[in-house]
Structures are given as C-alpha cells and as structure tokens.
Amino acid sequence: MTQQDIQVQDGQELREAKKYFSYHLLEWYQGQKRDLPWRRHRNPYYIWISEIMLQQTRVDTVIPYFNRFIERFPTVESLADAPEEDVLKCWEGLGYYSRARNIQHAAKQVKELYGGQVPNDREAVFSLKGVGPYTAGAILSIAFNRPEPAVDGNVMRVLSRYFLIEDDIAKGPTRVKMERLAAELIPEGEAASFNQALMELGALVCTPKSPRCLTCPVMEHCAARLAGCETSLPVKTKAKPPRPEERLAALIEGRGAHAGQVLIRQRPQSGLLARMWELPHWPAPHGEGGAKGARLPEAAALDRLRRSLWEAGISARPEKHWMAAEHIFSHIVWTLQVYRCSEEDALPLPIAAEGRAVYNADADLFSGIDSSMPIERFEDGTASPEDGGAVRWISREDMANYAFPNVFLKLLNLYFDEQEERAKLEQ
DNA sequence: AACACGGGGCG
DNA sequence: CGCCCAGTGTT
C-alpha cells in the first residue's frame, strides 16, 4: 500500500466515524433529553436568556433563576424597559453580574434595532452585547435550526475525546478548529437537536472526571476510549491560582432613628461586583512578620477599621470581632474579618488632620486626601458619591430591594437571625 | 494572548 | 476541603 492509499483509507474511516457519531448521538438524544424549562417552547428569547445563564453555570442552578427571570421579564420589551437594579436583583447569587447588565443592554438593542424580535442572522445575533461565538451559535441553531456550531466546554470535551484531539482547549485557535469539526458533524436539518445532543452528552455521560463510557451511545468508535486515555482529555492549561486578600469589614448597627438597621454600601459602577451592595470593607494592613492568614491583633484591627470608616465619611465605632467569612472568585480570595460597629451621632473628632478620602479604583480602597470633595447627602441622611460609596441603612425587609453578592447575603441573614434570637431571649 | 469576571459541585 | 468547571469583554 502506498502512503496515499493509507491516507485515503484514513480519510474514509474518519468520514465513517463522523457519520456514525452524528447518527447515534442524535438517536440517543431523542430518548434521553432532559425536560428543561427553555426546551418547552421554541421561543428565541427563552433560548437566549437560558444560554446566557448557562455560561459558567450548571443546569440545576440555572432552572430556578430562569423561571423567576421569565416570570419577571416575560418579553424582550419588558426586559429592555425594566430598571437595571431589578435585573441585577433577579440575577443575585448567579455571579458574573456583567452578564445581567449585558443582557439588558442587548434587550434594548433587540427592541430598537429589530422590533423586539431576536434576529436570526449571524451578524445581527453576534452584535448583541454579551453574545459571543458560542451563544450566537446556540441561538441560531437551537432557536432557528440553522446549521451553526455551538462549541462550549462540554462540546470540546466530547470532541477532543471522540476524535482524540490533544490541542490545548484553552487556546483560541483550538476553539476555531473545534467549530469547523462541529459544523461538519451537523446532520442535514438537525442542527437544533444535534447541538443540544452534543452538550447533553458532555453534561450527562462524557463528564470531566469519570465519564460513563459504558452508557455512551458512541463508545465503540471513541478514539480516546479505544486508546485508554479518555480521562486525560481534553488537554487544558491550568489557570493560575487566585491571589489572597485580607479585608476588614464593618457590620454597623444603627441607633436611634436607625435602630435595628445595618449600613450597606454600593460598589462602583464598573469592575468587580459592579453596582452590587455590600458591607463596607477595606484591605487589612499586612501583618508584619505575623503568620500567614493570622488575624490582626484585635486592637490594631479596630484601630485600622476606625480610620477607614472615618476616611469614608462614615460615623461609626468598631467594637468587637464578629466572625470571618470567605468569598472566592476565580482570580481573588477575600478573607473578610467582620467587626461589629455601632453608629455614632456625628463624625468623631478628627483622628488626624486629613480631609475626605478619595476612592482609588486601581487599589480598590479609599485613600488619599481631598478636602474639596463634598459629602452629598440624601434626605434620609445617607451619602452618595457618584461612583460607588453610596450608603443606606437597611432592615431585613429592605434586603429585597438591593442586590448582594452571596457572601454578604449570608452575613446579613446571619446577623438578622442573631438579632431575632436575641430579641426572643429578652422577652 | 492574557486577564477580569462568581459561584457551586464533586470525590 | 482541595480541586475543577468556563464564555465574553477588555486591554
């Protein structure tokens, strides 16, 4: 046999393997597909919302969010016309909050540019904020049955194993390669089912850690399984570890008119957790010579927090360490040491002859001196700098009106639970 | 190409 | 409890 003959034969085998794959996968999907809320209709708006939510988030987590979201914003227009804070509140706990802001921006695009109908051509779908190559393909194929690839992590895992592709899936060109392959595999007129089948297989059978090969509809011709290397695929470079950040947080209990309330602060309009609400917190000074992760001595922490509060224009006195909490991002780990503080009637006498603090977005801290910066006050006495730093006194009931990252949601609920317990005991 | 951007599940 | 999972936007 000549070299050319071998290549021809390999080419034929590959074509056979592809046809086999598509046929059996589709067959399997008809019988195994899960009943999911967004699969009950072929509503492009539902498909779109679900696909955005499903980015970086698993199906079980998304389902309740999707149902609430559709109930609250049933149409593109209702989403476009809603206050942004309502959309954020609906997204609370899902993470990656820019998805929520992008989706509303895109809803306005759809309303104004496409008469409220999700467009079905590639250019238009791709131009929507928050819609990249994967989501565009998912919308076009699932909602409109157009033969576009929709390559996510599941799909790359399945394809890398079945075709034994050892390219690093963290690299950009690999995704493009996978898209070409995925497009070839779509059976005529079956884009919607086939693309969902591919992802369903990745989610239910061809899982990252211990794939259920024995129940796989295409195991017979899976190159990785035949080679015994399925668990070492796909190849992916590791992300670098998150950097640790120690922070001092203030749980400030109101007095007088604010009795029973707690002070919260709004984050800046861009960057990490943009526009979400939180307990005020600042970087802890580095423990000089102290053991890693060790708490600052109580007195030093109280002092430092007192200073930070004062610099932020908040009149409160740190009293006592309450608890520690962790918040893990993909790139940062916050260790929050939370201190109970009590509201004071007025700013205390200056600790030092410094003016108002300036928010330094780069370092995420309030520092520096700018006595010209005014303190804006609302009628209820709360302050509101332009870019974050707005503060409010809230009770448990008011939590429904503000969107919090999970760690603060938990801290606030714990605190209010404790207060209720205390009130009961005193009776 | 590298980094920013949350949260949850699994073994 | 350490490890893993992942699209889009920005730079």
PDB file of N, CA and C (backbone and C1' of nucleotides) in Angstrom, chain A residues 56 58 93 96-97 271-273 327 330 406, chain B:
ATOM      1  N   GLN A  56     -20.966  29.361  32.211  1.00  0.00           N
ATOM      2  CA  GLN A  56     -20.295  29.219  33.517  1.00  0.00           C
ATOM      3  C   GLN A  56     -21.204  28.752  34.647  1.00  0.00           C
ATOM      4  N   ARG A  58     -24.167  25.686  35.950  1.00  0.00           N
ATOM      5  CA  ARG A  58     -24.765  24.407  35.599  1.00  0.00           C
ATOM      6  C   ARG A  58     -26.281  24.476  35.572  1.00  0.00           C
ATOM      7  N   GLY A  93     -26.808  36.246  43.141  1.00  0.00           N
ATOM      8  CA  GLY A  93     -26.392  34.893  43.505  1.00  0.00           C
ATOM      9  C   GLY A  93     -25.896  34.075  42.319  1.00  0.00           C
ATOM     10  N   TYR A  96     -21.031  36.591  37.973  1.00  0.00           N
ATOM     11  CA  TYR A  96     -20.712  37.242  36.702  1.00  0.00           C
ATOM     12  C   TYR A  96     -21.803  38.230  36.327  1.00  0.00           C
ATOM     13  N   TYR A  97     -21.907  39.280  37.148  1.00  0.00           N
ATOM     14  CA  TYR A  97     -23.035  40.196  37.012  1.00  0.00           C
ATOM     15  C   TYR A  97     -23.004  41.043  35.752  1.00  0.00           C
ATOM     16  N   GLY A 271     -16.101  47.275  37.168  1.00  0.00           N
ATOM     17  CA  GLY A 271     -15.155  46.411  37.869  1.00  0.00           C
ATOM     18  C   GLY A 271     -15.841  45.302  38.645  1.00  0.00           C
ATOM     19  N   LEU A 272     -15.124  44.808  39.626  1.00  0.00           N
ATOM     20  CA  LEU A 272     -15.579  43.678  40.424  1.00  0.00           C
ATOM     21  C   LEU A 272     -16.938  43.962  41.078  1.00  0.00           C
ATOM     22  N   LEU A 273     -17.902  43.053  40.889  1.00  0.00           N
ATOM     23  CA  LEU A 273     -19.219  43.157  41.535  1.00  0.00           C
ATOM     24  C   LEU A 273     -19.847  44.536  41.337  1.00  0.00           C
ATOM     25  N   HIS A 327     -14.836  34.797  50.547  1.00  0.00           N
ATOM     26  CA  HIS A 327     -15.513  34.924  49.265  1.00  0.00           C
ATOM     27  C   HIS A 327     -14.507  34.578  48.183  1.00  0.00           C
ATOM     28  N   SER A 330     -12.697  33.614  40.878  1.00  0.00           N
ATOM     29  CA  SER A 330     -11.751  32.776  40.138  1.00  0.00           C
ATOM     30  C   SER A 330     -10.331  33.339  40.247  1.00  0.00           C
ATOM     31  N   ASN A 406     -23.221  36.817  47.199  1.00  0.00           N
ATOM     32  CA  ASN A 406     -23.628  35.785  48.157  1.00  0.00           C
ATOM     33  C   ASN A 406     -23.029  35.936  49.551  1.00  0.00           C
TER      34      ASN A 406
ATOM     35  P    DA B   1      -2.429  33.261  20.251  1.00  0.00           P
ATOM     36  O5'  DA B   1      -2.059  33.878  21.670  1.00  0.00           O
ATOM     37  C5'  DA B   1      -0.870  34.658  21.770  1.00  0.00           C
ATOM     38  C4'  DA B   1      -0.933  35.397  23.068  1.00  0.00           C
ATOM     39  C3'  DA B   1      -1.395  34.538  24.246  1.00  0.00           C
ATOM     40  O3'  DA B   1      -0.570  34.843  25.348  1.00  0.00           O
ATOM     41  C1'  DA B   1      -2.778  36.443  24.065  1.00  0.00           C
ATOM     42  P    DA B   2      -0.608  33.939  26.666  1.00  0.00           P
ATOM     43  O5'  DA B   2      -1.101  35.011  27.755  1.00  0.00           O
ATOM     44  C5'  DA B   2      -0.506  36.315  27.773  1.00  0.00           C
ATOM     45  C4'  DA B   2      -1.331  37.197  28.677  1.00  0.00           C
ATOM     46  C3'  DA B   2      -1.821  36.482  29.934  1.00  0.00           C
ATOM     47  O3'  DA B   2      -1.622  37.342  31.039  1.00  0.00           O
ATOM     48  C1'  DA B   2      -3.647  37.448  28.786  1.00  0.00           C
ATOM     49  P    DC B   3      -1.839  36.775  32.541  1.00  0.00           P
ATOM     50  O5'  DC B   3      -3.068  37.659  33.056  1.00  0.00           O
ATOM     51  C5'  DC B   3      -3.031  39.072  32.848  1.00  0.00           C
ATOM     52  C4'  DC B   3      -4.428  39.606  32.881  1.00  0.00           C
ATOM     53  C3'  DC B   3      -5.223  39.195  34.133  1.00  0.00           C
ATOM     54  O3'  DC B   3      -5.691  40.379  34.744  1.00  0.00           O
ATOM     55  C1'  DC B   3      -6.521  38.933  32.186  1.00  0.00           C
ATOM     56  P    DA B   4      -6.301  40.282  36.238  1.00  0.00           P
ATOM     57  O5'  DA B   4      -7.826  40.644  35.960  1.00  0.00           O
ATOM     58  C5'  DA B   4      -8.145  41.874  35.315  1.00  0.00           C
ATOM     59  C4'  DA B   4      -9.641  41.971  35.123  1.00  0.00           C
ATOM     60  C3'  DA B   4     -10.485  41.626  36.350  1.00  0.00           C
ATOM     61  O3'  DA B   4     -11.577  42.519  36.355  1.00  0.00           O
ATOM     62  C1'  DA B   4     -11.102  40.215  34.577  1.00  0.00           C
ATOM     63  P    DC B   5     -12.376  42.753  37.720  1.00  0.00           P
ATOM     64  O5'  DC B   5     -13.559  41.688  37.609  1.00  0.00           O
ATOM     65  C5'  DC B   5     -14.563  41.924  36.624  1.00  0.00           C
ATOM     66  C4'  DC B   5     -15.364  40.692  36.413  1.00  0.00           C
ATOM     67  C3'  DC B   5     -15.847  39.974  37.697  1.00  0.00           C
ATOM     68  O3'  DC B   5     -17.247  40.027  37.728  1.00  0.00           O
ATOM     69  C1'  DC B   5     -15.224  38.469  35.995  1.00  0.00           C
ATOM     70  P    DG B   6     -17.980  39.678  39.093  1.00  0.00           P
ATOM     71  O5'  DG B   6     -17.448  38.227  39.457  1.00  0.00           O
ATOM     72  C5'  DG B   6     -17.644  37.708  40.725  1.00  0.00           C
ATOM     73  C4'  DG B   6     -18.876  36.840  40.746  1.00  0.00           C
ATOM     74  C3'  DG B   6     -19.193  36.301  42.145  1.00  0.00           C
ATOM     75  O3'  DG B   6     -20.605  36.268  42.269  1.00  0.00           O
ATOM     76  C1'  DG B   6     -18.795  34.500  40.679  1.00  0.00           C
ATOM     77  P    DG B   7     -21.221  35.857  43.704  1.00  0.00           P
ATOM     78  O5'  DG B   7     -21.398  34.281  43.570  1.00  0.00           O
ATOM     79  C5'  DG B   7     -22.285  33.777  42.596  1.00  0.00           C
ATOM     80  C4'  DG B   7     -22.044  32.305  42.452  1.00  0.00           C
ATOM     81  C3'  DG B   7     -22.143  31.515  43.759  1.00  0.00           C
ATOM     82  O3'  DG B   7     -23.357  30.792  43.745  1.00  0.00           O
ATOM     83  C1'  DG B   7     -20.411  30.748  42.325  1.00  0.00           C
ATOM     84  P    DG B   8     -23.778  29.890  44.991  1.00  0.00           P
ATOM     85  O5'  DG B   8     -23.528  28.417  44.458  1.00  0.00           O
ATOM     86  C5'  DG B   8     -23.976  28.068  43.149  1.00  0.00           C
ATOM     87  C4'  DG B   8     -23.313  26.780  42.744  1.00  0.00           C
ATOM     88  C3'  DG B   8     -23.440  25.663  43.784  1.00  0.00           C
ATOM     89  O3'  DG B   8     -23.980  24.525  43.151  1.00  0.00           O
ATOM     90  C1'  DG B   8     -21.225  25.861  43.035  1.00  0.00           C
ATOM     91  P    DG B   9     -24.470  23.299  44.086  1.00  0.00           P
ATOM     92  O5'  DG B   9     -23.591  22.130  43.473  1.00  0.00           O
ATOM     93  C5'  DG B   9     -23.445  22.026  42.050  1.00  0.00           C
ATOM     94  C4'  DG B   9     -22.370  21.019  41.757  1.00  0.00           C
ATOM     95  C3'  DG B   9     -22.450  19.750  42.607  1.00  0.00           C
ATOM     96  O3'  DG B   9     -22.154  18.644  41.779  1.00  0.00           O
ATOM     97  C1'  DG B   9     -20.336  20.764  42.888  1.00  0.00           C
ATOM     98  P    DC B  10     -22.505  17.179  42.321  1.00  0.00           P
ATOM     99  O5'  DC B  10     -21.107  16.466  42.161  1.00  0.00           O
ATOM    100  C5'  DC B  10     -20.220  16.854  41.105  1.00  0.00           C
ATOM    101  C4'  DC B  10     -18.825  16.353  41.410  1.00  0.00           C
ATOM    102  C3'  DC B  10     -18.800  15.023  42.173  1.00  0.00           C
ATOM    103  O3'  DC B  10     -17.760  14.230  41.658  1.00  0.00           O
ATOM    104  C1'  DC B  10     -17.599  16.654  43.377  1.00  0.00           C
ATOM    105  P    DG B  11     -17.979  12.617  41.740  1.00  0.00           P
ATOM    106  O5'  DG B  11     -16.578  12.167  42.351  1.00  0.00           O
ATOM    107  C5'  DG B  11     -15.365  12.753  41.843  1.00  0.00           C
ATOM    108  C4'  DG B  11     -14.268  12.576  42.881  1.00  0.00           C
ATOM    109  C3'  DG B  11     -14.319  11.238  43.619  1.00  0.00           C
ATOM    110  O3'  DG B  11     -12.983  10.803  43.866  1.00  0.00           O
ATOM    111  C1'  DG B  11     -14.518  12.993  45.169  1.00  0.00           C
TER     112       DG B  11
END
